[in-house]
Tab-separated table of C-alpha atoms in Angstrom:
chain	number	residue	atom	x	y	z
A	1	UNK	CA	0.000	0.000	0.000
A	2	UNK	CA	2.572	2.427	1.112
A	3	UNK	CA	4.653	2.476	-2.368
A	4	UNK	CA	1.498	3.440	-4.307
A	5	UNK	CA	1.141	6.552	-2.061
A	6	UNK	CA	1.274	9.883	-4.633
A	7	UNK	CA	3.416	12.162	-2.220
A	8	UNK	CA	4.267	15.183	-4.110
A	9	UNK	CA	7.257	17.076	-3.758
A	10	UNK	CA	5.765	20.099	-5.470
A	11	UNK	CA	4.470	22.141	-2.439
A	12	UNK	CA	4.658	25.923	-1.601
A	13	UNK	CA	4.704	28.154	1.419
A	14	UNK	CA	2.855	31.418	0.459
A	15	UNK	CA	4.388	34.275	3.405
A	16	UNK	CA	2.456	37.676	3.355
A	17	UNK	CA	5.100	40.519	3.077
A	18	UNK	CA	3.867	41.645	6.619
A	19	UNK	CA	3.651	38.784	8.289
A	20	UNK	CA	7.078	39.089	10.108
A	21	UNK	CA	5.615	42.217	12.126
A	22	UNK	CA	2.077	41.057	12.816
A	23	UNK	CA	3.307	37.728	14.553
A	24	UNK	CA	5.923	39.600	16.349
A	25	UNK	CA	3.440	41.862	17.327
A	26	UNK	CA	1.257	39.148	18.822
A	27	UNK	CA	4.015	37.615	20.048
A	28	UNK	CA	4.681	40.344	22.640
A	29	UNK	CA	1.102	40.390	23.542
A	30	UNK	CA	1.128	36.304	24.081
A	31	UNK	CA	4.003	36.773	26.464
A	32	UNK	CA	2.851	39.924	28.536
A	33	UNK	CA	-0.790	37.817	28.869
A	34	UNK	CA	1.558	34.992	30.007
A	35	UNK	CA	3.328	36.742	32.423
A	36	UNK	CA	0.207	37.775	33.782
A	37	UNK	CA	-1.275	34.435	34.288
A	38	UNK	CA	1.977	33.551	35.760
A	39	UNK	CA	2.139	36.157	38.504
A	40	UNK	CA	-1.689	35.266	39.462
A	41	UNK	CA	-1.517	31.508	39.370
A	42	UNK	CA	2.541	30.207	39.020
A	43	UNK	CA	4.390	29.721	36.773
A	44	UNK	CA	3.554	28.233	33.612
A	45	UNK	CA	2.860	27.916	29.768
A	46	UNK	CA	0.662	30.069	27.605
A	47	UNK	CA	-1.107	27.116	26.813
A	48	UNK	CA	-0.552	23.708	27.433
A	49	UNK	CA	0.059	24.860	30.952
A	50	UNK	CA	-1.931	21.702	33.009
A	51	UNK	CA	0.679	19.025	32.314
A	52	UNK	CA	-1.311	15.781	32.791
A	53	UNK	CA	1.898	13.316	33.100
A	54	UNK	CA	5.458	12.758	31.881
A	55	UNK	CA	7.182	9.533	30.849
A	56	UNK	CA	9.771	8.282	28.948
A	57	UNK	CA	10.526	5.375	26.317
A	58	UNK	CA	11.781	4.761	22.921
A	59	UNK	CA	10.666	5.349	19.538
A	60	UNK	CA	12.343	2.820	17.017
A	61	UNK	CA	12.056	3.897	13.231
A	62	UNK	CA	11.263	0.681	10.961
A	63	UNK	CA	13.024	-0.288	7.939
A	64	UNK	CA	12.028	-0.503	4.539
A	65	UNK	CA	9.992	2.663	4.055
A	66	UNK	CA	8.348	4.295	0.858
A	67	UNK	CA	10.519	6.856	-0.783
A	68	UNK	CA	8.842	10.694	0.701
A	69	UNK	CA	9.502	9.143	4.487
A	70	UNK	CA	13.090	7.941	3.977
A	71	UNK	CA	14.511	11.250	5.072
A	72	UNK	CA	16.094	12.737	8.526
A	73	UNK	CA	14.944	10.847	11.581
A	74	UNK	CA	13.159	7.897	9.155
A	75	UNK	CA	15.885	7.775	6.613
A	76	UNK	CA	17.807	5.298	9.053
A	77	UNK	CA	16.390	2.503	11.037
A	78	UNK	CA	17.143	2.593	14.730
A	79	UNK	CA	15.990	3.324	18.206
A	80	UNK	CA	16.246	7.223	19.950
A	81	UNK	CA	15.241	7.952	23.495
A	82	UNK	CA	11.965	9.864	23.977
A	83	UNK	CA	10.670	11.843	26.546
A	84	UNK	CA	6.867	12.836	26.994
A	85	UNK	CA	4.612	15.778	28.180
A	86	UNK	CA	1.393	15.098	28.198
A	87	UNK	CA	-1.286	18.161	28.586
A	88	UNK	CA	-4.433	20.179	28.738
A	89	UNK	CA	-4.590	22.790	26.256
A	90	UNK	CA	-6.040	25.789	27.952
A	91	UNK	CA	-4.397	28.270	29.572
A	92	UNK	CA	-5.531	27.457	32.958
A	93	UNK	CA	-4.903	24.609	35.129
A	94	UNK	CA	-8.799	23.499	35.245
A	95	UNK	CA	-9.909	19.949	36.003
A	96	UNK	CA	-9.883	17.004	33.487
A	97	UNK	CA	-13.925	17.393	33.152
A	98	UNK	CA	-13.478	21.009	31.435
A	99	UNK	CA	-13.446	20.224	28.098
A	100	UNK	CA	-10.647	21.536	26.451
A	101	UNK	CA	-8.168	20.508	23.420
A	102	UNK	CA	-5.483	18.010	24.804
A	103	UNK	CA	-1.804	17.800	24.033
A	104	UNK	CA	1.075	14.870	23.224
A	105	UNK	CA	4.414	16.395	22.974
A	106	UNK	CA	7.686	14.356	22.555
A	107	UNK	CA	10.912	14.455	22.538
A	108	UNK	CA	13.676	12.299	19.811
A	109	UNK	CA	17.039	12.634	21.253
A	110	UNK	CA	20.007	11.211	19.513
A	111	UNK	CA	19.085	13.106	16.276
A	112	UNK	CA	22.172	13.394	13.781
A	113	UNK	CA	21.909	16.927	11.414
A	114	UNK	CA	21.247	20.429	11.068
A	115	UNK	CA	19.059	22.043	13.516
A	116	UNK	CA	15.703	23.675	11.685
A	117	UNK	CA	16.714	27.019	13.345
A	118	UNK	CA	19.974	27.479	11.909
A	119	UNK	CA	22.292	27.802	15.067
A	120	UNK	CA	24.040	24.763	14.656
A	121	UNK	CA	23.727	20.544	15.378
A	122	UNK	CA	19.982	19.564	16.102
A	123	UNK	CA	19.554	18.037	19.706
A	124	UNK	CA	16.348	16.787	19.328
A	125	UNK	CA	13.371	16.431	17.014
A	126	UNK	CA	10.139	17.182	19.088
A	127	UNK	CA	6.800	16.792	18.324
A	128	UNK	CA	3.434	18.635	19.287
A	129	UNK	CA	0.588	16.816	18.738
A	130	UNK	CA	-3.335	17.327	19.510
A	131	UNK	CA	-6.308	15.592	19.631
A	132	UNK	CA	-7.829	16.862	16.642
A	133	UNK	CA	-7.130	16.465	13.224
A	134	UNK	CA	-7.029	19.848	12.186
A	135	UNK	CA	-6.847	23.537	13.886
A	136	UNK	CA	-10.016	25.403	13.747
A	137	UNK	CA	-8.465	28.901	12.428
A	138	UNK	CA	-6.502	28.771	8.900
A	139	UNK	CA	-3.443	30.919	10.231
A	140	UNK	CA	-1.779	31.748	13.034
A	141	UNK	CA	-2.104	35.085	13.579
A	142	UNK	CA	-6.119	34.444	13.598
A	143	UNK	CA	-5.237	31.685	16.441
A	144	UNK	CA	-3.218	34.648	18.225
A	145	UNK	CA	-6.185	36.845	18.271
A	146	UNK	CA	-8.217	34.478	19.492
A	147	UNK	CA	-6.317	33.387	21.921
A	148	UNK	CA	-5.801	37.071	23.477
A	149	UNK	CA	-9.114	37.469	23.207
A	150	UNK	CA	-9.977	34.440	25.387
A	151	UNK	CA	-7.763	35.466	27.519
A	152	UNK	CA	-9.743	38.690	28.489
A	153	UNK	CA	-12.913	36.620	29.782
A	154	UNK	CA	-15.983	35.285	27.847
A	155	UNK	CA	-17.520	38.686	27.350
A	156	UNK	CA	-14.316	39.859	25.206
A	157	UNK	CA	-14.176	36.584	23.486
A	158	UNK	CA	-18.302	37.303	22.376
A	159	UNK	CA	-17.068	40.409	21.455
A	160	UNK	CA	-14.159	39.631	19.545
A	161	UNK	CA	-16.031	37.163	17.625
A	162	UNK	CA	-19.270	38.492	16.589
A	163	UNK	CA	-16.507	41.544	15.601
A	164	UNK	CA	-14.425	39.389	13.676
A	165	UNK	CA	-16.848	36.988	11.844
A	166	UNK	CA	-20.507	39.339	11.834
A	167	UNK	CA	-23.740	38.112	13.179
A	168	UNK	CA	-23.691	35.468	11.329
A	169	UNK	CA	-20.184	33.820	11.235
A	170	UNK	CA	-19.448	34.639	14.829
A	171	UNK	CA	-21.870	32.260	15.862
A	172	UNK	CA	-20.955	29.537	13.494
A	173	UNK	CA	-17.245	30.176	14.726
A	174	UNK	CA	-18.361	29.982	18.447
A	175	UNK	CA	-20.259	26.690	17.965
A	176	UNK	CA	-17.179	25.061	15.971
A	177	UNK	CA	-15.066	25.971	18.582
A	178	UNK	CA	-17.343	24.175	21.076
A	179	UNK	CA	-18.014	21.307	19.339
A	180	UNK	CA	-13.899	20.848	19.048
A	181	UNK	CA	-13.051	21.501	22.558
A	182	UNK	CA	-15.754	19.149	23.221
A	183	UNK	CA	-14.757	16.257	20.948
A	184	UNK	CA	-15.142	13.055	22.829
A	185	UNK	CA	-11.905	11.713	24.341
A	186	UNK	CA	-10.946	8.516	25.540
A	187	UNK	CA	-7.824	8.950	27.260
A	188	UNK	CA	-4.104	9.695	26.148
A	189	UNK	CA	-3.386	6.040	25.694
A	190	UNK	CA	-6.294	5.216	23.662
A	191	UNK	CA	-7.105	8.609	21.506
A	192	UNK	CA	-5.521	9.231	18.286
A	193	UNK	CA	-3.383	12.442	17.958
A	194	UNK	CA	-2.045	14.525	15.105
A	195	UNK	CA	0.538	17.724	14.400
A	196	UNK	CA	-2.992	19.010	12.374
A	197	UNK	CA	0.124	21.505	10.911
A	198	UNK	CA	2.600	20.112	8.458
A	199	UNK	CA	6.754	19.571	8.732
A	200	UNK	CA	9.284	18.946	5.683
A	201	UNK	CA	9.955	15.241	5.515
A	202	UNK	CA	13.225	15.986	3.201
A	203	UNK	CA	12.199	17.347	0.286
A	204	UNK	CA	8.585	16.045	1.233
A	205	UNK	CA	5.903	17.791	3.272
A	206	UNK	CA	3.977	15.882	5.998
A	207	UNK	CA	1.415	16.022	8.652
A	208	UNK	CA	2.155	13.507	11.860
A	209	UNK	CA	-0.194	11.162	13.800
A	210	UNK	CA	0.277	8.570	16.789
A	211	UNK	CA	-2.326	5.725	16.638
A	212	UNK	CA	-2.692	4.285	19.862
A	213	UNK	CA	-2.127	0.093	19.834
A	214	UNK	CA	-5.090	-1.914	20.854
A	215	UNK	CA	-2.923	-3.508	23.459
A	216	UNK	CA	-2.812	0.165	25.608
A	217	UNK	CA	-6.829	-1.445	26.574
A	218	UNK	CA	-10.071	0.110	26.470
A	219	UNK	CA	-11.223	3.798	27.087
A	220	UNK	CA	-10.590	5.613	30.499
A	221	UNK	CA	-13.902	4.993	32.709
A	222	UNK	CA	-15.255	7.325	35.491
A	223	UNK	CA	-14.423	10.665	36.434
A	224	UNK	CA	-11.565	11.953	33.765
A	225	UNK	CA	-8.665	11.937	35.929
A	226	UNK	CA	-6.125	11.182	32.859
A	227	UNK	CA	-2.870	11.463	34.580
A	228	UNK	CA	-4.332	8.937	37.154
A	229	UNK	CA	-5.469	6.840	34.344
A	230	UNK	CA	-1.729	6.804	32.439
A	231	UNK	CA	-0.132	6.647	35.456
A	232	UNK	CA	-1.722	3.472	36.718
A	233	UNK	CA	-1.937	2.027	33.126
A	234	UNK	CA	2.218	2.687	33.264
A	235	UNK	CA	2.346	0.550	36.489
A	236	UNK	CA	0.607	-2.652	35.381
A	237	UNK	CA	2.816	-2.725	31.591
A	238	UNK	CA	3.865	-0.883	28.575
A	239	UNK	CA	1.950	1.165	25.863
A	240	UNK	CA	2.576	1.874	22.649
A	241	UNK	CA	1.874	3.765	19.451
A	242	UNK	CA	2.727	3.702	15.679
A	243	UNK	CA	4.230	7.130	14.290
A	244	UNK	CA	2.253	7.602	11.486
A	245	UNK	CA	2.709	10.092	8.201
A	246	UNK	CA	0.543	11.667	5.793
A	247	UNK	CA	2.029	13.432	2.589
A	248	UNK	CA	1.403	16.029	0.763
A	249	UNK	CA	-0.032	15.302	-2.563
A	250	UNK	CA	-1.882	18.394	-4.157
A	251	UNK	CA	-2.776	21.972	-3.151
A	252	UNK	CA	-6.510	21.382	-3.206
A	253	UNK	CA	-6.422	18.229	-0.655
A	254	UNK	CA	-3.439	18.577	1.285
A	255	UNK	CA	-2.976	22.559	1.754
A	256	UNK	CA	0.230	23.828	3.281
A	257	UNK	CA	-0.868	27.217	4.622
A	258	UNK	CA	-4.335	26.397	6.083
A	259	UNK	CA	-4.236	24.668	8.889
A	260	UNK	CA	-7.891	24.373	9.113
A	261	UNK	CA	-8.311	21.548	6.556
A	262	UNK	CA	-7.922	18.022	7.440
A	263	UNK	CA	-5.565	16.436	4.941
A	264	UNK	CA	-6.879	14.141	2.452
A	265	UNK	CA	-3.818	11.244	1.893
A	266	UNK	CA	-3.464	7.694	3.289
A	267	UNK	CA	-1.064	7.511	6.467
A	268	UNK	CA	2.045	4.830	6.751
A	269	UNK	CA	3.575	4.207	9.618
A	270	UNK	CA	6.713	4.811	9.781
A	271	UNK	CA	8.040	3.976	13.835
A	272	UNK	CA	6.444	2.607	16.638
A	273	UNK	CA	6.484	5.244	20.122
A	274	UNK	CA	7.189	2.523	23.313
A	275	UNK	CA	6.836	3.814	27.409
A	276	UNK	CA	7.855	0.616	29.195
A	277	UNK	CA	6.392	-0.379	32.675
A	278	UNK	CA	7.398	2.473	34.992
A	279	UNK	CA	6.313	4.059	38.230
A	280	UNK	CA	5.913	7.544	37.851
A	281	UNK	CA	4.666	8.145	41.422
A	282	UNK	CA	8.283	6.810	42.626
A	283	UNK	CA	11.043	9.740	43.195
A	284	UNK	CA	12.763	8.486	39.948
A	285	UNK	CA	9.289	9.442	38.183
A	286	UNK	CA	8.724	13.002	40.280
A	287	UNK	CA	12.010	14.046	38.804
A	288	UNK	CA	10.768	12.844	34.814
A	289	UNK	CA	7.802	15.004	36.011
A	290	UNK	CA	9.521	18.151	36.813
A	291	UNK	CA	11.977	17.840	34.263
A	292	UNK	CA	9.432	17.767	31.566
A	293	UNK	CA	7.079	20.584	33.230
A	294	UNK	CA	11.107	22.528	33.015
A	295	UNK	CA	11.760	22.203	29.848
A	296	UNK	CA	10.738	23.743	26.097
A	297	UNK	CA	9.021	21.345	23.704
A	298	UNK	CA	8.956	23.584	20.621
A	299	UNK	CA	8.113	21.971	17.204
A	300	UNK	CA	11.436	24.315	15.820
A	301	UNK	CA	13.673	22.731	17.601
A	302	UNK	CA	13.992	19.935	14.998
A	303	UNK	CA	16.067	18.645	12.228
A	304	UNK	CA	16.340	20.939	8.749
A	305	UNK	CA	15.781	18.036	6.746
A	306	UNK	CA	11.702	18.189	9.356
A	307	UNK	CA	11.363	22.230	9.668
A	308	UNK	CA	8.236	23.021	10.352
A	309	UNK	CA	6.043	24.317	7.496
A	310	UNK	CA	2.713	27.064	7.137
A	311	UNK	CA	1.391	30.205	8.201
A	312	UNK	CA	0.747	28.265	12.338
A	313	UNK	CA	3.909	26.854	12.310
A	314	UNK	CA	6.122	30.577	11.490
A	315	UNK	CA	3.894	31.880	14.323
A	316	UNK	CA	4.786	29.323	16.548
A	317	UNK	CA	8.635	30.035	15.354
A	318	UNK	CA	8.080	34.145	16.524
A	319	UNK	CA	6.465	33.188	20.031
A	320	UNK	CA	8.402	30.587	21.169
A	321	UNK	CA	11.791	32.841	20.369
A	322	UNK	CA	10.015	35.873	21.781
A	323	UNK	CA	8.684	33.799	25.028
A	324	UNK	CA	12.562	32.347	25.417
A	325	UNK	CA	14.607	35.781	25.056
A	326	UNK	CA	11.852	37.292	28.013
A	327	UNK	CA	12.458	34.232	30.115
A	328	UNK	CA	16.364	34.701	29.579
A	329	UNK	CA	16.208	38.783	30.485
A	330	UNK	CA	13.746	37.697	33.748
């Protein structure tokens, strides 16, 4: 199946001539709303900031793949040490019952190549994934403004959208955003997830998804409490996923700049993700936890040959260099 898959190398990135300023712009504004949040409630992440659990495994890269996924981090086959944040997406730490977009971020180590930032030898290749196919704005700048709008309560967020979209769209756009957030989710070891953005796979272009194995078990039951959940699903045996990727085949079904279409184009997969038995509860597994919550998992800091592509992903390139140089002056 995999060597009849039409991956095209002929893709674009289309950048506005002002686009530079506007998500620098934002940029500042994401940070100072940030800070904010920070100096109410503690430290922590713009978004992303409840992180559900940490772990660590492998992810081993299979042999034998189709031409567009032979490149960087697939072209060899082998086995890199990962580590894992898992996460609520909000910008709050609120309970596992809010609904709210959740995150699977991971780091390769033991990468060999140039970093996608320019500055030298890549030391890892990390990956943000969520649990929705797509993102529900086209660009990033739109995500921005919605974001800093959310940020300001419900009543500016109304505002903001009805302003944005009339009194017609805004509505539409509120409900989509609901039904998202809301999407029905099973748990971190037995939802799918997906980069819904797109990285250079050499000179491919890609979007990502983990497929959970049907050996992780059923559905969390009860009261979400997902950490809980992982954590005890850790201490009775090993999960695992397959690394999955989707190529870009034509403008019209597989768009690089809007990030608000789900891609149309079979996946393969390409390495299998592995967390072995472990006890994150123990002192050993406190430290994973707070080493994780420490550290950056930025989809830029990743091989050239897997630089992250699209109007989301050079916003994401702005903040996360704005949001490092204030932590560094602080």
């Amino acid at each position: 199946m995999s060597s009849h898959i039409n991956a095209s190398t002929d893709w674009q990135e289309h950048i506005a001539p002002d686009e530079a300023r506007q998500f620098e712009a934002q940029s500042r504004q994401l940070v100072e709303m940030q800070q904010r949040r920070s100096a109410r409630h503690g430290q922590g992440r713009a978004l992303h900031r409840k992180q559900i659990v940490a772990a660590q495994g492998t992810l081993t890269v299979h042999g034998n793949l189709p031409p567009f996924a032979q490149h960087g981090l697939f072209a060899t086959p082998g086995q890199h040490a990962v580590l894992v944040r898992l996460s609520n997406g909000g910008m709050d730490r609120a309970p596992d019952k809010v609904p709210d977009i959740r995150g699977f971020a991971f780091k390769v180590f033991g990468v060999q190549g140039d970093s996608a930032l320019g500055n030298g030898p890549a030391t890892s290749q990390d990956f943000l994934l969520i649990n929705q196919p797509k993102f529900a704005f086209p660009g990033g700048g739109e995500f921005a403004d919605f974001v800093l709008a959310a940020a300001r309560g419900q009543g500016a967020l109304l505002g903001y959208l009805f302003k944005r979209y009339g009194p017609i769209g805004g509505p539409r756009r509120l409900l989509a955003l609901l039904a998202a957030v809301s999407r029905k989710f099973s748990g971190f070891a037995t939802a799918q997830f997906f980069s819904a953005v797109p990285i250079a796979c050499g000179p491919y272009a890609v979007r990502v998804r983990l497929e959970p194995a049907p050996s992780n078990g059923a559905a969390a039951a009860g009261k979400p409490d997902y950490g809980a959940d992982l954590q005890a699903r850790l201490a009775r045996g090993p999960l695992q996923w397959a690394l999955q990727l989707q190529p870009f085949t034509d403008e019209r079904s597989t768009p690089i700049e809007d990030a608000s279409v789900d891609w149309v184009s079979p996946y393969t997969t390409v390495a299998t993700l592995h967390l072995p038995r472990q006890d994150l509860a123990s002192p050993e597994g406190q430290a994973l936890q707070a080493r994780a919550e420490a550290g950056v998992f930025d989809p830029w800091q990743a091989l050239a040959v897997h630089r992250p592509l699209g109007n989301v992903q050079r916003a994401r390139k702005v903040f996360y260099f704005t949001s490092q140089q204030t932590r560094g002056a602080a």
